[in-house]
Coordinates of C-alpha atoms and ligand atoms in Angstrom, one line a residue:
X1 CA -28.3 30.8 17.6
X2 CA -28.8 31.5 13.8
X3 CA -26.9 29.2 11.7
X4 CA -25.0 30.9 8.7
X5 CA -23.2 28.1 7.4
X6 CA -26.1 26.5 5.1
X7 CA -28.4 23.6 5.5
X8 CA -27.1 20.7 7.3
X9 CA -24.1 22.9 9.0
X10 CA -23.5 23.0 12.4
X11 CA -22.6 26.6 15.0
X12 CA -18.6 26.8 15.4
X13 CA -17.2 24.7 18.5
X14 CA -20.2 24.8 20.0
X15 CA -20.4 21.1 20.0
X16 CA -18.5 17.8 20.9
X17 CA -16.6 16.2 18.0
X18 CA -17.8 13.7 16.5
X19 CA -16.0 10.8 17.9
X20 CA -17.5 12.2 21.3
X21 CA -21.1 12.1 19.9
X22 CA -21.6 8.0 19.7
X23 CA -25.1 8.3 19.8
X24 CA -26.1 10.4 17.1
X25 CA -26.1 7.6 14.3
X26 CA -28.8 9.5 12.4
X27 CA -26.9 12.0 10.4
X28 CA -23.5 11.1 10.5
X29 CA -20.5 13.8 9.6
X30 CA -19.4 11.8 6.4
X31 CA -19.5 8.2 5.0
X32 CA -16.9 6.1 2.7
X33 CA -18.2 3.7 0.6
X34 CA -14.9 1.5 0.1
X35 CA -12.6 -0.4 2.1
X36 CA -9.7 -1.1 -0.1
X37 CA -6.8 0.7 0.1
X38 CA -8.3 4.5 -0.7
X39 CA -11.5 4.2 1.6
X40 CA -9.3 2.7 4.2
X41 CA -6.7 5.6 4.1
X42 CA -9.6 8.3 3.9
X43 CA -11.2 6.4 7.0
X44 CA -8.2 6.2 9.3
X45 CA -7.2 10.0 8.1
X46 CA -10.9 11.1 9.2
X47 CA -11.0 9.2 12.2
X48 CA -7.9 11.1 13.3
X49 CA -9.5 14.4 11.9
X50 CA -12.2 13.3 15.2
X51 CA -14.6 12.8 12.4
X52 CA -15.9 9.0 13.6
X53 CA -16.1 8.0 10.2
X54 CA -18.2 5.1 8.8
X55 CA -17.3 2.6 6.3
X56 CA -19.8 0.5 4.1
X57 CA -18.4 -2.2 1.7
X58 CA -19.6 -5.2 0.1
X59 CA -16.0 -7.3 0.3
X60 CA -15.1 -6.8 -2.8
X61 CA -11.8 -5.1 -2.6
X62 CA -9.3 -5.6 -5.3
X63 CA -6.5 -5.8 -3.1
X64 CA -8.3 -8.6 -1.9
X65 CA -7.7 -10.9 -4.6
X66 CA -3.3 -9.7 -4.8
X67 CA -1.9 -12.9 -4.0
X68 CA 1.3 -10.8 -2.7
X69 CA 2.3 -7.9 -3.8
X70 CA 5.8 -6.5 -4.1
X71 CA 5.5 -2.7 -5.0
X72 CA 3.2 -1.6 -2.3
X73 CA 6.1 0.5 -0.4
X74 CA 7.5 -0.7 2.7
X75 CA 7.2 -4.2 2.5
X76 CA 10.3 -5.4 0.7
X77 CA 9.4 -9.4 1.1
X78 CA 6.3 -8.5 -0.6
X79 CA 3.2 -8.6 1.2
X80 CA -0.8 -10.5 0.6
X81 CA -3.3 -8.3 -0.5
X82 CA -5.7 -9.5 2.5
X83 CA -3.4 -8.8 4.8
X84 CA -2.2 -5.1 4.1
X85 CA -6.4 -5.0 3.9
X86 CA -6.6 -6.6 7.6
X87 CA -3.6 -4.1 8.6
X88 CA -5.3 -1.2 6.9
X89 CA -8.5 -2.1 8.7
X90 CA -6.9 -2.7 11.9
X91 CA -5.2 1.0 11.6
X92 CA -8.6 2.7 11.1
X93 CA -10.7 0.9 13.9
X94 CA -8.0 1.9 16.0
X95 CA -9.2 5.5 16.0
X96 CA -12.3 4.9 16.0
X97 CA -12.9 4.6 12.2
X98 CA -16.6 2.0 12.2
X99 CA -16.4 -0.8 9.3
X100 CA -20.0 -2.2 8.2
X101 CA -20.4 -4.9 5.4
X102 CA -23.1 -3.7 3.3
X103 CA -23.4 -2.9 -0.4
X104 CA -25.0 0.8 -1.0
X105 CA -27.7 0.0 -4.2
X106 CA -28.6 3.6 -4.1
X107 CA -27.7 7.0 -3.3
X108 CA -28.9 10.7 -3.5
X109 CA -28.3 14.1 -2.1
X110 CA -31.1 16.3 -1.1
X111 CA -31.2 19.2 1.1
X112 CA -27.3 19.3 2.3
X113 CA -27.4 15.7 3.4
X114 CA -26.2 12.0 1.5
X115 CA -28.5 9.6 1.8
X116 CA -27.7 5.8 1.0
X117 CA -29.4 2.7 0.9
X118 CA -29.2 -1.0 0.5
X119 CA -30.3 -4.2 2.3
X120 CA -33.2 -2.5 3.6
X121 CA -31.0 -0.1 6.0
X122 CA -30.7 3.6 5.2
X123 CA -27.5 6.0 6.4
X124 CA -27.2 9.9 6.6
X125 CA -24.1 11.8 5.9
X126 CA -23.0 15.8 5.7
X127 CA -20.1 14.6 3.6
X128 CA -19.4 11.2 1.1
X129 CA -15.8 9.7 0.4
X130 CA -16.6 7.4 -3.1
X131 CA -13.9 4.4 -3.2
X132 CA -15.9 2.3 -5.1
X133 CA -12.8 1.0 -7.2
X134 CA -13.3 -1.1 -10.6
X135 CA -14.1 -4.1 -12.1
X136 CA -12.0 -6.0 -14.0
X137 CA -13.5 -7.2 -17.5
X138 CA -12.1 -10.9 -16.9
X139 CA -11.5 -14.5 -19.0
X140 CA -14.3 -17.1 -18.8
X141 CA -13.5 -19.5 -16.5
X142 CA -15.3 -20.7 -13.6
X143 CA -14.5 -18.6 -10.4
X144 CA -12.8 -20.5 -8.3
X145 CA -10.5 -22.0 -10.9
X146 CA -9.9 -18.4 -12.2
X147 CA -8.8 -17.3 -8.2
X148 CA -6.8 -20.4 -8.2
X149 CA -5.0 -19.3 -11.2
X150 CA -4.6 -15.8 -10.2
X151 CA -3.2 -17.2 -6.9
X152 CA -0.6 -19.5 -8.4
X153 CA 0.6 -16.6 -10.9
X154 CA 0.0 -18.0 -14.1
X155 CA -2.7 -15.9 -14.5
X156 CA -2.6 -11.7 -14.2
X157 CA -4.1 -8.6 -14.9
X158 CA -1.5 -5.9 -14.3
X159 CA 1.9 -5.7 -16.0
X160 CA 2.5 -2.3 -13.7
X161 CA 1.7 -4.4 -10.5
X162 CA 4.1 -8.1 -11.5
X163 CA 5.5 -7.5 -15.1
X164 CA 8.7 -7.8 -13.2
X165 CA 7.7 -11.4 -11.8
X166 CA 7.2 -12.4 -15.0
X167 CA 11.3 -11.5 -16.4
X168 CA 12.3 -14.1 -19.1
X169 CA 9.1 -16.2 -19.0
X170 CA 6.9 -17.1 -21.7
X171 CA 4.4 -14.8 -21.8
X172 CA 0.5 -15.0 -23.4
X173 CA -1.4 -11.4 -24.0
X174 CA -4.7 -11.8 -24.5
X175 CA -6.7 -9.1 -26.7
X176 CA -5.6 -8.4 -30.2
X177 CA -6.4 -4.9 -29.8
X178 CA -4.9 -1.4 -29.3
X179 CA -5.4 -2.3 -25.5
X180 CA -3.5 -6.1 -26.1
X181 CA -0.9 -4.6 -28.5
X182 CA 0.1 -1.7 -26.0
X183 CA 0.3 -4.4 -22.9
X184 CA 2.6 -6.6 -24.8
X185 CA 5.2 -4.1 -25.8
X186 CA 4.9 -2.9 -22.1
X187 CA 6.0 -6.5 -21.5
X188 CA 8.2 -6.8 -24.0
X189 CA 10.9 -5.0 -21.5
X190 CA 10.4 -7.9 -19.4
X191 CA 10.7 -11.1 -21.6
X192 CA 11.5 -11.7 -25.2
X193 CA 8.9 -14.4 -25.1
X194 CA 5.9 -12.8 -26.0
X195 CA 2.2 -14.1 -27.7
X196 CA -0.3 -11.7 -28.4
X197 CA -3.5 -13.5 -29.1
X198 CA -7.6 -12.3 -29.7
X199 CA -10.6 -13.1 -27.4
X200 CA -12.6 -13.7 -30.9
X201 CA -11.2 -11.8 -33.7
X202 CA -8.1 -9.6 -34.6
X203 CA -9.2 -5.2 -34.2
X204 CA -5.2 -4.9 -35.3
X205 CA -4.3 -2.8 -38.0
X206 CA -1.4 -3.6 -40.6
X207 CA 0.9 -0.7 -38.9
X208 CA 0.4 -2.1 -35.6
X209 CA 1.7 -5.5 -36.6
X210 CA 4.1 -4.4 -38.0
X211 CA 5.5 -2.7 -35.2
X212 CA 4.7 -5.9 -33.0
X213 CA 6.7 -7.8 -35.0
X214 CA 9.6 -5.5 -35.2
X215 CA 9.5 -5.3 -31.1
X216 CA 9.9 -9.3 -31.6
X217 CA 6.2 -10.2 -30.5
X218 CA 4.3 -13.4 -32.4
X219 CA 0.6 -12.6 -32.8
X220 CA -1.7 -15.7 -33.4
X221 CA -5.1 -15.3 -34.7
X222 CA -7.5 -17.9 -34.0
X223 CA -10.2 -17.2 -31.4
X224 CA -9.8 -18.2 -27.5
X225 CA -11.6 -21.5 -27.2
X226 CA -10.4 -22.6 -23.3
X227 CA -7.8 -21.6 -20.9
X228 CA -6.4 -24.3 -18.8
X229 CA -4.5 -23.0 -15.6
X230 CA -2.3 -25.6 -13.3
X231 CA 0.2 -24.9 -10.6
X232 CA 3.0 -23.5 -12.8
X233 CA 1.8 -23.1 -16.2
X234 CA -1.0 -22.2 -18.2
X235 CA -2.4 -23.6 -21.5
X236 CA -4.0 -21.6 -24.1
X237 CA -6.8 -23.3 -26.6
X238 CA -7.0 -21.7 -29.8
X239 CA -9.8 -22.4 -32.8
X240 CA -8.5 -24.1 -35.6
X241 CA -4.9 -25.2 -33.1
X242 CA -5.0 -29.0 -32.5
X243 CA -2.2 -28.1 -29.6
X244 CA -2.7 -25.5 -26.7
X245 CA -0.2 -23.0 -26.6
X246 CA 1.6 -23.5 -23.0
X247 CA 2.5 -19.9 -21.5
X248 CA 4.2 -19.7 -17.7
X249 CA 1.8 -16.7 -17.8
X250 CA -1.0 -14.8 -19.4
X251 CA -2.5 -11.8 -19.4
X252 CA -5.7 -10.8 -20.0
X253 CA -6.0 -7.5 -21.9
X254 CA -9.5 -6.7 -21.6
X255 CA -10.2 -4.0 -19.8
X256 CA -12.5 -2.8 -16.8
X257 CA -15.5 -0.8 -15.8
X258 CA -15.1 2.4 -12.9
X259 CA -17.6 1.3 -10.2
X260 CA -19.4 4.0 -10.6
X261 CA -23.4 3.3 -9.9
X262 CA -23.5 5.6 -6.9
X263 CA -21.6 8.9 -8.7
X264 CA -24.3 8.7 -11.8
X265 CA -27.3 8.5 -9.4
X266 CA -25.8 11.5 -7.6
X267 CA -25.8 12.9 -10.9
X268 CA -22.3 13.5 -11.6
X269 CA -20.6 13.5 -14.7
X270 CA -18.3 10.8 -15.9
X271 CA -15.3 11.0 -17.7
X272 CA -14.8 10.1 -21.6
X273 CA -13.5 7.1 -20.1
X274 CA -16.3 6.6 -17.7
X275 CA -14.0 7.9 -14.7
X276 CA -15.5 9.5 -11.7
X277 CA -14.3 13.2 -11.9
X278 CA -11.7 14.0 -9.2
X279 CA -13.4 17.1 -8.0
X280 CA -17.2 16.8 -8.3
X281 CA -18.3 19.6 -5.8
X282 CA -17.3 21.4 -9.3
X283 CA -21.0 19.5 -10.6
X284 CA -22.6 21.2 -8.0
X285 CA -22.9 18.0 -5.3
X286 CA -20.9 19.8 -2.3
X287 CA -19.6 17.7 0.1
X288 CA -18.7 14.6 -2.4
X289 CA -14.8 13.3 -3.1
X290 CA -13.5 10.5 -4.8
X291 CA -10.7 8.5 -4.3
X292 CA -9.1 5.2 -5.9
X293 CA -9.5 3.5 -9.0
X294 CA -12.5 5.0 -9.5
X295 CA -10.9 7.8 -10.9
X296 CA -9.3 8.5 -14.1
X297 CA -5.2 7.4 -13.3
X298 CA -2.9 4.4 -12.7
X299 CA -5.1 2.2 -10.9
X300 CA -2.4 1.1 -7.8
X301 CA -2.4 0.6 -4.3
X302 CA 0.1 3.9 -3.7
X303 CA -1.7 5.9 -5.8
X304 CA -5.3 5.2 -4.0
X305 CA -3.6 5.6 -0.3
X306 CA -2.7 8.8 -1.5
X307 CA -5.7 10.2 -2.8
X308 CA -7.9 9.0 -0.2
X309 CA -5.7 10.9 2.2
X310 CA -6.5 13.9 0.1
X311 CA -10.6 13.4 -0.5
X312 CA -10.6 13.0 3.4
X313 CA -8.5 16.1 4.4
X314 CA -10.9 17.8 1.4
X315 CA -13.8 16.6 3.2
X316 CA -12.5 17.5 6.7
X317 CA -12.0 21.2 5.7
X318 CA -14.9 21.4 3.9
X319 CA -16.6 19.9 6.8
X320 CA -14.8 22.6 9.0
X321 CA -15.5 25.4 6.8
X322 CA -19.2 24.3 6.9
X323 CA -19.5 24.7 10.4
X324 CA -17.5 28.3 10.7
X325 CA -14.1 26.5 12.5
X326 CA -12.1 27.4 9.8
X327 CA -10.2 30.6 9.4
X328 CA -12.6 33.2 8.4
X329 CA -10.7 36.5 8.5
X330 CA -7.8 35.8 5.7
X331 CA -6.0 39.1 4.3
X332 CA -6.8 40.5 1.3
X333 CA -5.0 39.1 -1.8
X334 CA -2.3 42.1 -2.2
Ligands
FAD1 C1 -4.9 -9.7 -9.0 C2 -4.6 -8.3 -8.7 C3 -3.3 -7.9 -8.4 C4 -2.9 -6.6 -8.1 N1 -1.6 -6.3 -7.8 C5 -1.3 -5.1 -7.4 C6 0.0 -4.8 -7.0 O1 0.9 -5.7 -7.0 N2 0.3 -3.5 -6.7 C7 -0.7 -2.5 -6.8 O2 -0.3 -1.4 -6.4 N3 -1.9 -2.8 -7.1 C8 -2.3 -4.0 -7.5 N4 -3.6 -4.3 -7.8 C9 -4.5 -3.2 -8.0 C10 -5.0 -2.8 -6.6 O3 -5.7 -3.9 -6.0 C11 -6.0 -1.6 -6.7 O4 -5.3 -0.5 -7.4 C12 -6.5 -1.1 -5.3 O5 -7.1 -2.1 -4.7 C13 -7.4 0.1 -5.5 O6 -7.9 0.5 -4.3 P1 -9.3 1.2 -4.2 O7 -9.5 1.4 -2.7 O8 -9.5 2.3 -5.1 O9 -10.4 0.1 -4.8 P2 -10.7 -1.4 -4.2 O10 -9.5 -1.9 -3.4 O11 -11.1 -2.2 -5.4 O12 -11.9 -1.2 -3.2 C14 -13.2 -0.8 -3.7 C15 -14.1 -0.9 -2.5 O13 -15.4 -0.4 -2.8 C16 -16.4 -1.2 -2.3 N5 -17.6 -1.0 -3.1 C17 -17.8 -0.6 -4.4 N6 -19.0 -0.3 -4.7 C18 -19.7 -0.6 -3.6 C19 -21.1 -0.5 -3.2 N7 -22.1 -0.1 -4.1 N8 -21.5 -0.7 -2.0 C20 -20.6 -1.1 -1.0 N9 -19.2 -1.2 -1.3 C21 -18.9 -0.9 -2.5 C22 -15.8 -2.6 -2.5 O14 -16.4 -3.5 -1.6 C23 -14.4 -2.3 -2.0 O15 -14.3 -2.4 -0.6 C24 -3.9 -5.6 -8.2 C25 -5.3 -6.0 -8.5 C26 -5.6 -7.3 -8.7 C27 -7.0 -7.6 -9.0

């Protein structure tokens, strides 16, 4: 039988699904590199598309790190980031969804079919979910006292995720910048206590103190020297200060980087703000979504379970399409 689908597609029906076909680990129907919340979502949403999805990761989840979160939906009392990761996990193997700890170091798409690689192993896909997620651009401090801190909650990156934990403390923004002078009057509606202060020097400009200081926020202007996290608190060292600055919490203004390495070697095209696109078939690599943090957007649990609900339903239909099980007589538009 002549197949009129393209390269790579498969004749209509005329074989078992893919969660029938253990054996045939050499081209699989589609791969998701992520297993925080997006990949997760788009792996349990394929495997109950039949799709026997795969899921390569290299552990280093954001969600991970969320020492308990209390606006993932659902969970009231709050729940750990590494355990709505085990749950999520737990959902997708379920249904057959395969998890395999690996970190892709490269990627390309020739000929209808992904092909990744890393740690001397290779895998074959029709179709590729990217969840890769982002990095956070973090404070100098060594990692397992900077975990600590983020665990005890004197230390955090995310005024959207716990600004509201942090209601009438005193609170430290680091980053004298458009970035730090935005997160602090995003604060502001939290605590009257507020301290804006630079990594190294101050990028503000005499309008934007001003209207820092007429929201009621101090800015201080000598150059991070040390943070010193404990249990409850956290001191701030500051160049020419002979006394830290003690804040119940601080946060770190500094930005992040899109994980991205595996969109630019498929040769996709970032966004101003280095962004994976949210539809790059558009750049001509068919068969590629995105989901997560990755993309352009607010960078949140909810909004990554939703998306990678909607790259794996994309990648299902396009999968279906492919292989002619889709509806091919549709009316004509009237
Ligand atoms: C301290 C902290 C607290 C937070 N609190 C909250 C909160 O309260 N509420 C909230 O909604 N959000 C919170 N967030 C943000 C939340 O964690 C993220 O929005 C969420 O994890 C995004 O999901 P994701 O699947 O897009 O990315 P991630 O969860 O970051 O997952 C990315 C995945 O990609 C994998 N990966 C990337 N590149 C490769 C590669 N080359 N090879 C193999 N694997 C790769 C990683 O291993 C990981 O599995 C918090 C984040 C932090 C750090």
């Amino acid at each position: 039988m002549s197949n009129v689908n393209g390269p790579g597609a498969r004749a209509p029906f005329d074989s078992l699904p893919e969660a029938q076909r253990a054996s045939d680990a050499d081209e699989l129907d589609v791969i998701i590199v992520g297993a925080g919340p997006a990949g997760l979502t788009a792996a349990l949403y394929l495997a109950r598309y039949r799709r026997s999805p795969l899921v390569l990761h290299d552990g280093a989840s954001r969600a991970l790190r969320i020492p308990l979160t209390h606006n993932a939906p659902g969970f009231p009392d709050g729940i750990a980031g590494s355990a709505l990761i085990s749950r999520m996990t737990a959902h997708a193997e379920a249904y057959g969804a395969r998890l395999e700890a690996a970190e892709v170091e490269t990627a390309a798409f020739r000929d209808g079919v992904f092909q990744l690689n890393g740690g001397g192993r290779t895998w074959r896909s029709r179709a590729l979910v990217l969840a890769t997620g982002i990095s956070l651009h973090q404070v100098d401090l060594p990692e397992a006292e900077h975990e600590a801190a983020i665990r005890a909650g004197v230390l955090r990156y995310c005024p959207i995720c716990d600004g509201y934990e942090a209601i009438d403390r005193a609170i430290g923004v680091i980053g004298c910048n458009e970035n730090g002078a935005a997160e602090a009057l995003f604060l502001r509606r939290y605590s009257s206590d507020i301290t804006l202060m630079p990594l190294s020097h101050s990028d503000l400009s005499p309008a934007q103190e001003t209207e820092l200081a007429a929201a009621g926020i101090r800015i201080e202007y000598g150059a991070l020297r040390r943070l010193a996290p404990g249990e409850s608190r956290i001191d701030v060292v500051l160049e020419d200060r002979e006394t830290p600055l003690p804040f119940d919490v601080v946060y770190p203004a500094l930005g992040c980087s899109p994980r991205t390495k595996l969109a630019v070697q498929l040769g996709v095209p970032l966004s101003e703000k280095g962004c994976a696109p949210p539809d790059p078939r558009s750049s001509g690599v068919e068969g590629l979504f995105v989901a997560g943090d990755v993309l352009e957007g607010l960078d949140q649990i909810s909004v990554a379970v939703g998306n990678g609900a909607v790259a794996a339903t994309h990648a299902h239909n396009w999968l279906r399409e492919k292989d002619g099980q889709s509806l091919q007589c549709r009316k004509a538009a009237q």
